[in-house]
Amino acid sequence: MPQAQSPARARKWIGRGGLAVLAGLVAFGVSPALPALAGSWSSPVQLPGSCGSSVAANKAGAMAAGGTFKAADGSTHVQVCTSPDGKTWQATDLGPGGDQPHGGQHPVMALSPNGRAVALWGSTVGCPAACSYILQASVRPPGGSWGGPVTLSTELNWGAGGLALGMDGSGNAIAVWVGFYADASHYAVLPASASTWGPAQTLSTYVQGDARNLSLAVSPDGSAVVAYATQHDAIWAVSGSILGGFSAPVFVGAGDYGKNSAPKVALDDAGQASLVWSESGRTQAATRSPGGAWSAATVLTSASSSSVATAVDGAGNAIAVFGSSYSWHLAGGSWRPAAALPSGSAGGLVVADPAGTFVYADSGGNAFTFAAGAASFGAGSGSHGSLADLKIVPGLAVMLAAGAVSAETVT
């Protein structure tokens, strides 16, 4: 007689077929309460250097992390750590830099499927006589050593402009940043087949308003969306692809002149995107169809949120996390009323893989793994310390918290 399926096995996860059924149920107004997924995180592995700012991983299990430290002479240095398996690590000092722009991760990291690692950061040079702010990057080829820093721009906005780095499933990398002149935003591409970065190109200009607080999402097929706020908190998005270029900026939502919006964007391979942002009197969200049209903004809560995050899976199911609440936007539906995050959770990051696994980690490094539409997140990993970064690739989720890396196998 066949044995009954255990509750733990039944919680493992819902695949593409289950997500399709879910989408159909939602279309008919049925909202099934889905269980959380079983999650098991590895013990934290302390990084050998000051690499506790950002992390990247590939599905082979290789990882790269980065951060900054104060050298003996008082200057800020960039340090990167690499590992073939997330267990054994090697640290490298890339030299002075990493102190710009204000806020955000220093540096940001990306890792290709074949193991090429990329680090991106901003630096102050020429002080005290004549300070200027530059954007720099370094590349480590598969199995090789980190190359010397190269300068992508000599006009980095040192304030709230921000910078971001993304990579597609083929290893093509893209850097985006806000420049100093008229606060225009720019990008540069490092193709998987090339050893040097392409020239800086313009994403947005002063016509839309001074760009600030950039957010970048890249899908495995190379599609990309850059979202940003202007000086009056109006939200704009620029869409395109890493190798194919970008269209003109599109207006997504009006601002309230609070000048505090930091939008976050997510994108799947079908071209569906979710965008979440907070203003002084509300937190809002919008979605984009595969055809490229953005929806009208939806108010998720009539209060501002100190941090927001969003993720979307391969079926177009999206989640928004804001403050101590979250909201689902399941494929074929609309944004649901805000619900409370697990007790004690607030802020943090959320990610999703194409197959439908979602992972949320709160600001204290307590991580939860669940499927699209889950009404509860189940037991968390337990606090791992101050959360710095959270990433997911097919088969693997990685959390960087308190200078240590933990991993979870997702299937």
mmCIF file of C-alpha atoms in Angstrom:
data_model
loop_
_atom_site.group_PDB
_atom_site.id
_atom_site.type_symbol
_atom_site.label_atom_id
_atom_site.label_comp_id
_atom_site.label_asym_id
_atom_site.label_seq_id
_atom_site.Cartn_x
_atom_site.Cartn_y
_atom_site.Cartn_z
ATOM 1 C CA MET A 1 0.000 0.000 0.000
ATOM 2 C CA PRO A 2 1.435 3.406 -0.875
ATOM 3 C CA GLN A 3 2.441 5.426 2.144
ATOM 4 C CA ALA A 4 0.663 8.684 2.912
ATOM 5 C CA GLN A 5 2.607 11.771 1.973
ATOM 6 C CA SER A 6 4.158 13.412 5.047
ATOM 7 C CA PRO A 7 3.212 17.003 5.945
ATOM 8 C CA ALA A 8 6.846 18.060 5.553
ATOM 9 C CA ARG A 9 7.004 16.609 2.050
ATOM 10 C CA ALA A 10 3.674 18.188 1.170
ATOM 11 C CA ARG A 11 5.084 21.592 2.148
ATOM 12 C CA LYS A 12 8.091 21.326 -0.149
ATOM 13 C CA TRP A 13 6.780 23.605 -2.877
ATOM 14 C CA ILE A 14 4.291 24.124 -5.642
ATOM 15 C CA GLY A 15 5.688 23.875 -9.163
ATOM 16 C CA ARG A 16 4.642 25.500 -12.407
ATOM 17 C CA GLY A 17 1.558 23.322 -12.666
ATOM 18 C CA GLY A 18 0.424 24.364 -9.198
ATOM 19 C CA LEU A 19 1.010 28.015 -10.035
ATOM 20 C CA ALA A 20 -1.068 27.679 -13.185
ATOM 21 C CA VAL A 21 -3.913 26.178 -11.153
ATOM 22 C CA LEU A 22 -3.533 28.999 -8.637
ATOM 23 C CA ALA A 23 -3.752 31.630 -11.365
ATOM 24 C CA GLY A 24 -6.909 29.978 -12.650
ATOM 25 C CA LEU A 25 -8.479 29.941 -9.211
ATOM 26 C CA VAL A 26 -7.658 33.594 -8.713
ATOM 27 C CA ALA A 27 -9.251 34.427 -12.056
ATOM 28 C CA PHE A 28 -12.490 32.890 -10.739
ATOM 29 C CA GLY A 29 -12.281 34.784 -7.482
ATOM 30 C CA VAL A 30 -11.020 31.857 -5.398
ATOM 31 C CA SER A 31 -8.105 32.642 -3.081
ATOM 32 C CA PRO A 32 -6.697 29.416 -1.655
ATOM 33 C CA ALA A 33 -4.560 29.691 1.496
ATOM 34 C CA LEU A 34 -1.273 28.130 0.545
ATOM 35 C CA PRO A 35 1.160 26.668 3.077
ATOM 36 C CA ALA A 36 4.672 27.929 3.596
ATOM 37 C CA LEU A 37 7.508 25.965 2.051
ATOM 38 C CA ALA A 38 9.936 23.913 4.059
ATOM 39 C CA GLY A 39 13.165 25.861 4.465
ATOM 40 C CA SER A 40 16.519 24.842 5.921
ATOM 41 C CA TRP A 41 19.375 27.350 6.045
ATOM 42 C CA SER A 42 23.006 26.376 6.489
ATOM 43 C CA SER A 43 24.967 27.576 9.478
ATOM 44 C CA PRO A 44 26.438 31.046 8.888
ATOM 45 C CA VAL A 45 29.950 31.105 7.449
ATOM 46 C CA GLN A 46 31.882 34.163 8.590
ATOM 47 C CA LEU A 47 33.584 35.969 5.711
ATOM 48 C CA PRO A 48 37.377 36.378 5.978
ATOM 49 C CA GLY A 49 37.372 40.112 5.263
ATOM 50 C CA SER A 50 35.124 43.177 5.387
ATOM 51 C CA CYS A 51 32.793 41.858 2.675
ATOM 52 C CA GLY A 52 29.520 42.288 4.511
ATOM 53 C CA SER A 53 27.718 44.730 2.182
ATOM 54 C CA SER A 54 26.507 42.702 -0.823
ATOM 55 C CA VAL A 55 26.590 39.148 -2.150
ATOM 56 C CA ALA A 56 26.045 37.334 -5.458
ATOM 57 C CA ALA A 57 25.764 33.641 -6.305
ATOM 58 C CA ASN A 58 25.324 31.329 -9.277
ATOM 59 C CA LYS A 59 23.490 28.015 -9.505
ATOM 60 C CA ALA A 60 26.774 26.087 -9.289
ATOM 61 C CA GLY A 61 27.067 27.356 -5.717
ATOM 62 C CA ALA A 62 29.915 29.832 -6.270
ATOM 63 C CA MET A 63 29.607 33.161 -4.451
ATOM 64 C CA ALA A 64 31.137 36.624 -4.350
ATOM 65 C CA ALA A 65 30.719 39.264 -1.660
ATOM 66 C CA GLY A 66 31.984 42.786 -1.152
ATOM 67 C CA GLY A 67 32.330 45.564 1.383
ATOM 68 C CA THR A 68 34.672 48.259 2.631
ATOM 69 C CA PHE A 69 37.120 48.776 5.489
ATOM 70 C CA LYS A 70 39.275 51.556 6.924
ATOM 71 C CA ALA A 71 42.956 51.181 6.075
ATOM 72 C CA ALA A 72 45.769 52.157 8.428
ATOM 73 C CA ASP A 73 46.022 55.592 6.803
ATOM 74 C CA GLY A 74 42.333 56.258 7.446
ATOM 75 C CA SER A 75 41.229 55.850 3.826
ATOM 76 C CA THR A 76 38.306 53.623 2.785
ATOM 77 C CA HIS A 77 39.242 50.502 0.810
ATOM 78 C CA VAL A 78 37.121 48.091 -1.232
ATOM 79 C CA GLN A 79 37.395 44.446 -0.241
ATOM 80 C CA VAL A 80 35.933 41.485 -2.129
ATOM 81 C CA CYS A 81 35.593 37.853 -1.081
ATOM 82 C CA THR A 82 35.073 34.899 -3.434
ATOM 83 C CA SER A 83 34.183 31.264 -2.855
ATOM 84 C CA PRO A 84 33.651 28.213 -5.098
ATOM 85 C CA ASP A 85 31.080 26.730 -2.729
ATOM 86 C CA GLY A 86 30.033 29.289 -0.104
ATOM 87 C CA LYS A 87 32.196 27.547 2.500
ATOM 88 C CA THR A 88 35.828 28.365 1.731
ATOM 89 C CA TRP A 89 36.527 32.026 1.010
ATOM 90 C CA GLN A 90 39.401 34.189 -0.175
ATOM 91 C CA ALA A 91 39.564 37.945 0.471
ATOM 92 C CA THR A 92 41.171 40.570 -1.811
ATOM 93 C CA ASP A 93 41.868 44.251 -1.153
ATOM 94 C CA LEU A 94 41.058 46.241 -4.321
ATOM 95 C CA GLY A 95 42.525 49.456 -2.942
ATOM 96 C CA PRO A 96 41.095 52.879 -2.040
ATOM 97 C CA GLY A 97 37.433 53.571 -2.848
ATOM 98 C CA GLY A 98 33.924 52.510 -1.979
ATOM 99 C CA ASP A 99 32.907 55.599 -0.024
ATOM 100 C CA GLN A 100 30.344 56.846 -2.605
ATOM 101 C CA PRO A 101 27.532 57.467 -3.257
ATOM 102 C CA HIS A 102 25.799 58.247 0.019
ATOM 103 C CA GLY A 103 23.678 55.272 1.043
ATOM 104 C CA GLY A 104 23.336 51.940 -0.718
ATOM 105 C CA GLN A 105 25.744 49.033 -0.918
ATOM 106 C CA HIS A 106 29.481 49.566 -1.318
ATOM 107 C CA PRO A 107 30.351 47.770 -3.543
ATOM 108 C CA VAL A 108 27.589 45.918 -5.405
ATOM 109 C CA MET A 109 28.417 42.458 -6.744
ATOM 110 C CA ALA A 110 27.423 40.189 -9.656
ATOM 111 C CA LEU A 111 28.456 36.656 -10.586
ATOM 112 C CA SER A 112 28.018 34.932 -13.957
ATOM 113 C CA PRO A 113 27.070 31.274 -14.516
ATOM 114 C CA ASN A 114 30.670 30.457 -15.472
ATOM 115 C CA GLY A 115 32.102 32.175 -12.386
ATOM 116 C CA ARG A 116 33.138 35.608 -13.649
ATOM 117 C CA ALA A 117 32.692 38.079 -10.789
ATOM 118 C CA VAL A 118 32.099 41.824 -11.078
ATOM 119 C CA ALA A 119 32.304 44.518 -8.391
ATOM 120 C CA LEU A 120 31.041 48.115 -8.813
ATOM 121 C CA TRP A 121 31.522 51.087 -6.483
ATOM 122 C CA GLY A 122 31.919 54.844 -6.230
ATOM 123 C CA SER A 123 35.006 56.687 -4.965
ATOM 124 C CA THR A 124 36.088 60.140 -3.857
ATOM 125 C CA VAL A 125 39.333 61.344 -5.444
ATOM 126 C CA GLY A 126 41.373 64.546 -5.445
ATOM 127 C CA CYS A 127 40.473 65.757 -1.970
ATOM 128 C CA PRO A 128 41.002 68.107 -0.251
ATOM 129 C CA ALA A 129 42.258 70.303 -3.115
ATOM 130 C CA ALA A 130 39.491 69.497 -5.605
ATOM 131 C CA CYS A 131 37.154 66.631 -4.753
ATOM 132 C CA SER A 132 35.543 64.651 -7.546
ATOM 133 C CA TYR A 133 33.477 61.479 -7.550
ATOM 134 C CA ILE A 134 34.052 58.561 -9.892
ATOM 135 C CA LEU A 135 32.489 55.174 -10.664
ATOM 136 C CA GLN A 136 34.824 52.183 -10.678
ATOM 137 C CA ALA A 137 34.582 48.467 -11.398
ATOM 138 C CA SER A 138 36.767 45.395 -11.165
ATOM 139 C CA VAL A 139 36.371 41.993 -12.831
ATOM 140 C CA ARG A 140 37.612 38.565 -11.781
ATOM 141 C CA PRO A 141 37.662 36.037 -14.659
ATOM 142 C CA PRO A 142 36.653 32.437 -13.914
ATOM 143 C CA GLY A 143 39.406 30.835 -11.865
ATOM 144 C CA GLY A 144 41.541 33.986 -12.121
ATOM 145 C CA SER A 145 42.468 37.010 -10.030
ATOM 146 C CA TRP A 146 40.757 40.366 -9.593
ATOM 147 C CA GLY A 147 41.839 42.949 -12.128
ATOM 148 C CA GLY A 148 42.757 46.501 -11.245
ATOM 149 C CA PRO A 149 39.903 48.998 -10.912
ATOM 150 C CA VAL A 150 38.729 50.675 -14.133
ATOM 151 C CA THR A 151 36.860 53.981 -14.213
ATOM 152 C CA LEU A 152 33.434 53.934 -15.893
ATOM 153 C CA SER A 153 32.555 57.556 -15.144
ATOM 154 C CA THR A 154 34.258 60.633 -13.710
ATOM 155 C CA GLU A 155 30.899 62.310 -12.945
ATOM 156 C CA LEU A 156 29.188 60.212 -10.279
ATOM 157 C CA ASN A 157 26.506 61.910 -8.214
ATOM 158 C CA TRP A 158 27.820 61.706 -4.656
ATOM 159 C CA GLY A 159 24.459 62.343 -2.986
ATOM 160 C CA ALA A 160 21.273 60.303 -3.211
ATOM 161 C CA GLY A 161 21.701 59.269 -6.829
ATOM 162 C CA GLY A 162 22.632 55.664 -6.251
ATOM 163 C CA LEU A 163 24.160 52.963 -8.419
ATOM 164 C CA ALA A 164 23.242 49.376 -9.265
ATOM 165 C CA LEU A 165 24.708 46.325 -10.980
ATOM 166 C CA GLY A 166 22.907 43.467 -12.714
ATOM 167 C CA MET A 167 23.730 40.376 -14.758
ATOM 168 C CA ASP A 168 21.631 38.148 -17.015
ATOM 169 C CA GLY A 169 21.689 34.373 -17.402
ATOM 170 C CA SER A 170 24.368 34.553 -20.088
ATOM 171 C CA GLY A 171 26.787 36.626 -18.004
ATOM 172 C CA ASN A 172 26.227 40.017 -19.639
ATOM 173 C CA ALA A 173 26.619 42.710 -16.953
ATOM 174 C CA ILE A 174 25.123 46.198 -16.724
ATOM 175 C CA ALA A 175 26.034 49.067 -14.406
ATOM 176 C CA VAL A 176 23.611 51.964 -13.866
ATOM 177 C CA TRP A 177 24.230 55.202 -11.989
ATOM 178 C CA VAL A 178 23.242 58.838 -11.595
ATOM 179 C CA GLY A 179 25.684 61.387 -12.932
ATOM 180 C CA PHE A 180 26.667 64.732 -11.488
ATOM 181 C CA TYR A 181 25.651 66.908 -14.448
ATOM 182 C CA ALA A 182 21.887 67.648 -14.241
ATOM 183 C CA ASP A 183 21.490 64.397 -12.272
ATOM 184 C CA ALA A 184 20.991 62.436 -15.493
ATOM 185 C CA SER A 185 21.137 58.631 -15.214
ATOM 186 C CA HIS A 186 23.485 56.471 -17.266
ATOM 187 C CA TYR A 187 24.489 52.893 -17.927
ATOM 188 C CA ALA A 188 27.423 50.873 -19.240
ATOM 189 C CA VAL A 189 27.547 47.254 -20.395
ATOM 190 C CA LEU A 190 30.143 44.522 -19.973
ATOM 191 C CA PRO A 191 29.208 41.783 -22.493
ATOM 192 C CA ALA A 192 29.880 38.190 -21.519
ATOM 193 C CA SER A 193 32.142 37.837 -24.548
ATOM 194 C CA ALA A 194 34.174 41.006 -23.840
ATOM 195 C CA SER A 195 36.952 41.941 -21.450
ATOM 196 C CA THR A 196 36.230 45.685 -21.368
ATOM 197 C CA TRP A 197 33.198 47.809 -20.566
ATOM 198 C CA GLY A 198 31.322 49.650 -23.269
ATOM 199 C CA PRO A 199 30.979 53.442 -23.187
ATOM 200 C CA ALA A 200 28.639 55.238 -20.808
ATOM 201 C CA GLN A 201 25.194 55.838 -22.326
ATOM 202 C CA THR A 202 22.288 58.003 -21.140
ATOM 203 C CA LEU A 203 19.113 56.555 -19.606
ATOM 204 C CA SER A 204 17.306 59.725 -18.485
ATOM 205 C CA THR A 205 17.857 63.486 -18.503
ATOM 206 C CA TYR A 206 16.672 66.592 -16.666
ATOM 207 C CA VAL A 207 13.511 66.544 -18.810
ATOM 208 C CA GLN A 208 12.023 63.938 -16.448
ATOM 209 C CA GLY A 209 13.582 65.584 -13.390
ATOM 210 C CA ASP A 210 16.769 64.929 -11.468
ATOM 211 C CA ALA A 211 17.110 61.172 -10.996
ATOM 212 C CA ARG A 212 17.709 59.709 -7.556
ATOM 213 C CA ASN A 213 17.504 56.344 -5.760
ATOM 214 C CA LEU A 214 17.945 54.047 -8.758
ATOM 215 C CA SER A 215 16.638 50.474 -8.697
ATOM 216 C CA LEU A 216 17.596 47.867 -11.320
ATOM 217 C CA ALA A 217 15.991 44.540 -12.223
ATOM 218 C CA VAL A 218 17.463 42.146 -14.802
ATOM 219 C CA SER A 219 15.772 38.949 -15.976
ATOM 220 C CA PRO A 220 17.667 35.819 -17.059
ATOM 221 C CA ASP A 221 16.980 36.555 -20.750
ATOM 222 C CA GLY A 222 18.679 39.974 -20.533
ATOM 223 C CA SER A 223 15.618 42.213 -20.263
ATOM 224 C CA ALA A 224 16.060 45.067 -17.793
ATOM 225 C CA VAL A 225 14.080 47.791 -16.020
ATOM 226 C CA VAL A 226 15.545 50.796 -14.219
ATOM 227 C CA ALA A 227 13.199 52.647 -11.849
ATOM 228 C CA TYR A 228 13.976 55.926 -10.147
ATOM 229 C CA ALA A 229 12.408 58.859 -8.326
ATOM 230 C CA THR A 230 12.841 62.481 -9.331
ATOM 231 C CA GLN A 231 13.434 65.355 -6.941
ATOM 232 C CA HIS A 232 9.643 65.646 -6.435
ATOM 233 C CA ASP A 233 9.180 61.897 -5.831
ATOM 234 C CA ALA A 234 7.575 61.257 -9.217
ATOM 235 C CA ILE A 235 8.334 57.659 -10.232
ATOM 236 C CA TRP A 236 9.745 56.832 -13.660
ATOM 237 C CA ALA A 237 10.836 53.595 -15.343
ATOM 238 C CA VAL A 238 13.149 52.874 -18.265
ATOM 239 C CA SER A 239 12.817 49.516 -20.032
ATOM 240 C CA GLY A 240 14.976 47.629 -22.499
ATOM 241 C CA SER A 241 17.688 44.990 -22.533
ATOM 242 C CA ILE A 242 21.336 44.802 -21.590
ATOM 243 C CA LEU A 243 22.589 44.299 -25.125
ATOM 244 C CA GLY A 244 19.726 45.938 -27.024
ATOM 245 C CA GLY A 245 19.495 49.355 -25.354
ATOM 246 C CA PHE A 246 16.626 51.177 -23.667
ATOM 247 C CA SER A 247 13.485 53.092 -24.559
ATOM 248 C CA ALA A 248 12.616 56.566 -23.304
ATOM 249 C CA PRO A 249 11.605 56.915 -19.631
ATOM 250 C CA VAL A 250 7.934 56.247 -18.818
ATOM 251 C CA PHE A 251 6.015 58.069 -16.089
ATOM 252 C CA VAL A 252 4.585 55.608 -13.534
ATOM 253 C CA GLY A 253 3.345 57.628 -10.557
ATOM 254 C CA ALA A 254 3.082 61.178 -9.233
ATOM 255 C CA GLY A 255 5.077 62.347 -6.250
ATOM 256 C CA ASP A 256 4.255 64.390 -3.183
ATOM 257 C CA TYR A 257 7.401 66.538 -2.918
ATOM 258 C CA GLY A 258 8.583 64.646 0.160
ATOM 259 C CA LYS A 259 11.843 63.749 -1.595
ATOM 260 C CA ASN A 260 12.133 60.430 0.232
ATOM 261 C CA SER A 261 11.030 57.804 -2.302
ATOM 262 C CA ALA A 262 13.365 54.885 -2.937
ATOM 263 C CA PRO A 263 11.504 52.685 -5.468
ATOM 264 C CA LYS A 264 12.236 48.985 -5.884
ATOM 265 C CA VAL A 265 11.557 47.051 -9.088
ATOM 266 C CA ALA A 266 11.419 43.337 -10.017
ATOM 267 C CA LEU A 267 11.148 41.645 -13.427
ATOM 268 C CA ASP A 268 10.529 38.162 -14.828
ATOM 269 C CA ASP A 269 11.506 36.582 -18.150
ATOM 270 C CA ALA A 270 8.050 37.140 -19.646
ATOM 271 C CA GLY A 271 8.385 40.900 -19.216
ATOM 272 C CA GLN A 272 6.080 41.189 -16.212
ATOM 273 C CA ALA A 273 7.330 43.648 -13.624
ATOM 274 C CA SER A 274 6.363 44.980 -10.206
ATOM 275 C CA LEU A 275 7.350 48.353 -8.773
ATOM 276 C CA VAL A 276 6.866 49.539 -5.184
ATOM 277 C CA TRP A 277 7.659 52.888 -3.595
ATOM 278 C CA SER A 278 6.887 54.926 -0.491
ATOM 279 C CA GLU A 279 6.044 58.603 -0.184
ATOM 280 C CA SER A 280 5.497 60.757 2.880
ATOM 281 C CA GLY A 281 1.794 59.873 3.152
ATOM 282 C CA ARG A 282 1.414 56.498 1.429
ATOM 283 C CA THR A 283 3.060 53.394 -0.011
ATOM 284 C CA GLN A 284 2.165 52.507 -3.604
ATOM 285 C CA ALA A 285 2.733 49.827 -6.200
ATOM 286 C CA ALA A 286 2.323 49.320 -9.942
ATOM 287 C CA THR A 287 2.721 46.377 -12.279
ATOM 288 C CA ARG A 288 3.798 46.096 -15.900
ATOM 289 C CA SER A 289 2.310 43.703 -18.426
ATOM 290 C CA PRO A 290 4.470 41.624 -20.771
ATOM 291 C CA GLY A 291 3.505 44.129 -23.463
ATOM 292 C CA GLY A 292 5.258 46.866 -21.524
ATOM 293 C CA ALA A 293 2.298 48.923 -20.225
ATOM 294 C CA TRP A 294 2.407 50.075 -16.601
ATOM 295 C CA SER A 295 -0.766 49.944 -14.530
ATOM 296 C CA ALA A 296 -2.108 52.845 -12.566
ATOM 297 C CA ALA A 297 -0.563 53.188 -9.126
ATOM 298 C CA THR A 298 -2.307 51.324 -6.291
ATOM 299 C CA VAL A 299 -2.139 52.560 -2.698
ATOM 300 C CA LEU A 300 -1.063 49.637 -0.516
ATOM 301 C CA THR A 301 -1.262 51.583 2.734
ATOM 302 C CA SER A 302 -1.982 55.178 3.695
ATOM 303 C CA ALA A 303 1.313 55.460 5.552
ATOM 304 C CA SER A 304 4.908 55.807 4.485
ATOM 305 C CA SER A 305 7.287 52.867 4.872
ATOM 306 C CA SER A 306 10.912 53.163 5.880
ATOM 307 C CA SER A 307 11.843 50.442 3.390
ATOM 308 C CA VAL A 308 10.115 48.618 0.545
ATOM 309 C CA ALA A 309 10.944 45.521 -1.496
ATOM 310 C CA THR A 310 9.315 43.487 -4.248
ATOM 311 C CA ALA A 311 9.798 40.237 -6.173
ATOM 312 C CA VAL A 312 8.061 38.472 -9.060
ATOM 313 C CA ASP A 313 8.255 34.828 -10.172
ATOM 314 C CA GLY A 314 8.135 33.289 -13.635
ATOM 315 C CA ALA A 315 4.344 33.048 -13.627
ATOM 316 C CA GLY A 316 3.910 36.760 -12.936
ATOM 317 C CA ASN A 317 2.994 36.437 -9.255
ATOM 318 C CA ALA A 318 4.375 39.442 -7.352
ATOM 319 C CA ILE A 319 4.786 40.371 -3.723
ATOM 320 C CA ALA A 320 5.416 43.764 -2.118
ATOM 321 C CA VAL A 321 6.949 44.071 1.347
ATOM 322 C CA PHE A 322 6.706 47.412 3.129
ATOM 323 C CA GLY A 323 7.305 48.245 6.773
ATOM 324 C CA SER A 324 5.797 45.392 8.778
ATOM 325 C CA SER A 325 3.279 44.431 6.050
ATOM 326 C CA TYR A 326 3.080 42.669 2.696
ATOM 327 C CA SER A 327 0.670 42.372 -0.226
ATOM 328 C CA TRP A 328 0.278 39.817 -3.033
ATOM 329 C CA HIS A 329 -0.457 40.561 -6.679
ATOM 330 C CA LEU A 330 -1.153 37.134 -8.144
ATOM 331 C CA ALA A 331 -1.180 36.587 -11.896
ATOM 332 C CA GLY A 332 -4.498 37.701 -13.362
ATOM 333 C CA GLY A 333 -5.520 39.590 -10.232
ATOM 334 C CA SER A 334 -4.821 42.856 -8.450
ATOM 335 C CA TRP A 335 -2.986 43.974 -5.335
ATOM 336 C CA ARG A 336 -4.535 42.430 -2.236
ATOM 337 C CA PRO A 337 -5.130 44.266 1.050
ATOM 338 C CA ALA A 338 -2.044 44.624 3.217
ATOM 339 C CA ALA A 339 -1.395 41.799 5.682
ATOM 340 C CA ALA A 340 0.982 41.637 8.631
ATOM 341 C CA LEU A 341 4.417 40.088 8.262
ATOM 342 C CA PRO A 342 5.402 37.419 10.811
ATOM 343 C CA SER A 343 5.531 38.762 14.348
ATOM 344 C CA GLY A 344 8.636 40.820 14.974
ATOM 345 C CA SER A 345 9.460 41.213 11.279
ATOM 346 C CA ALA A 346 9.869 44.558 9.563
ATOM 347 C CA GLY A 347 11.789 45.921 6.605
ATOM 348 C CA GLY A 348 14.150 43.552 4.856
ATOM 349 C CA LEU A 349 14.353 42.098 1.367
ATOM 350 C CA VAL A 350 12.354 39.659 -0.747
ATOM 351 C CA VAL A 351 13.371 37.579 -3.793
ATOM 352 C CA ALA A 352 11.748 35.009 -6.074
ATOM 353 C CA ASP A 353 12.979 32.479 -8.617
ATOM 354 C CA PRO A 354 11.272 31.654 -11.949
ATOM 355 C CA ALA A 355 9.821 28.396 -10.573
ATOM 356 C CA GLY A 356 7.794 30.126 -7.857
ATOM 357 C CA THR A 357 9.874 30.014 -4.681
ATOM 358 C CA PHE A 358 9.774 33.237 -2.650
ATOM 359 C CA VAL A 359 12.157 34.105 0.179
ATOM 360 C CA TYR A 360 11.700 37.030 2.572
ATOM 361 C CA ALA A 361 14.358 38.032 5.100
ATOM 362 C CA ASP A 362 13.584 40.717 7.661
ATOM 363 C CA SER A 363 16.017 43.379 8.819
ATOM 364 C CA GLY A 364 17.242 41.076 11.592
ATOM 365 C CA GLY A 365 18.195 38.288 9.194
ATOM 366 C CA ASN A 366 15.227 35.995 9.923
ATOM 367 C CA ALA A 367 14.351 34.321 6.597
ATOM 368 C CA PHE A 368 11.093 32.706 5.471
ATOM 369 C CA THR A 369 10.534 30.538 2.370
ATOM 370 C CA PHE A 370 7.093 30.208 0.789
ATOM 371 C CA ALA A 371 5.092 29.889 -2.431
ATOM 372 C CA ALA A 372 3.085 32.491 -4.332
ATOM 373 C CA GLY A 373 -0.102 33.439 -2.511
ATOM 374 C CA ALA A 374 0.972 32.002 0.840
ATOM 375 C CA ALA A 375 -1.226 33.281 3.660
ATOM 376 C CA SER A 376 1.455 32.500 6.248
ATOM 377 C CA PHE A 377 5.216 32.292 5.965
ATOM 378 C CA GLY A 378 5.800 29.423 8.385
ATOM 379 C CA ALA A 379 8.795 29.111 10.684
ATOM 380 C CA GLY A 380 11.745 31.367 9.954
ATOM 381 C CA SER A 381 15.427 30.618 9.979
ATOM 382 C CA GLY A 382 15.982 32.474 13.247
ATOM 383 C CA SER A 383 17.809 35.782 13.423
ATOM 384 C CA HIS A 384 21.194 35.806 11.700
ATOM 385 C CA GLY A 385 21.985 39.405 12.607
ATOM 386 C CA SER A 386 21.697 42.635 10.676
ATOM 387 C CA LEU A 387 20.589 41.850 7.112
ATOM 388 C CA ALA A 388 22.788 43.197 4.309
ATOM 389 C CA ASP A 389 21.694 41.281 1.199
ATOM 390 C CA LEU A 390 19.505 38.454 -0.100
ATOM 391 C CA LYS A 391 19.769 36.731 -3.490
ATOM 392 C CA ILE A 392 18.202 33.756 -5.236
ATOM 393 C CA VAL A 393 19.254 31.752 -8.308
ATOM 394 C CA PRO A 394 17.774 28.496 -9.593
ATOM 395 C CA GLY A 395 18.327 25.978 -6.819
ATOM 396 C CA LEU A 396 19.887 28.289 -4.251
ATOM 397 C CA ALA A 397 19.031 31.221 -1.961
ATOM 398 C CA VAL A 398 21.819 33.144 -0.219
ATOM 399 C CA MET A 399 21.592 35.539 2.736
ATOM 400 C CA LEU A 400 24.338 37.913 3.889
ATOM 401 C CA ALA A 401 23.848 39.074 7.473
ATOM 402 C CA ALA A 402 26.294 40.372 10.099
ATOM 403 C CA GLY A 403 29.262 39.638 7.835
ATOM 404 C CA ALA A 404 28.368 35.963 7.415
ATOM 405 C CA VAL A 405 26.766 33.972 4.569
ATOM 406 C CA SER A 406 24.033 31.342 4.885
ATOM 407 C CA ALA A 407 22.520 29.328 2.043
ATOM 408 C CA GLU A 408 19.345 27.373 1.439
ATOM 409 C CA THR A 409 18.686 24.805 -1.273
ATOM 410 C CA VAL A 410 15.440 25.555 -3.117
ATOM 411 C CA THR A 411 13.923 23.044 -5.530
#
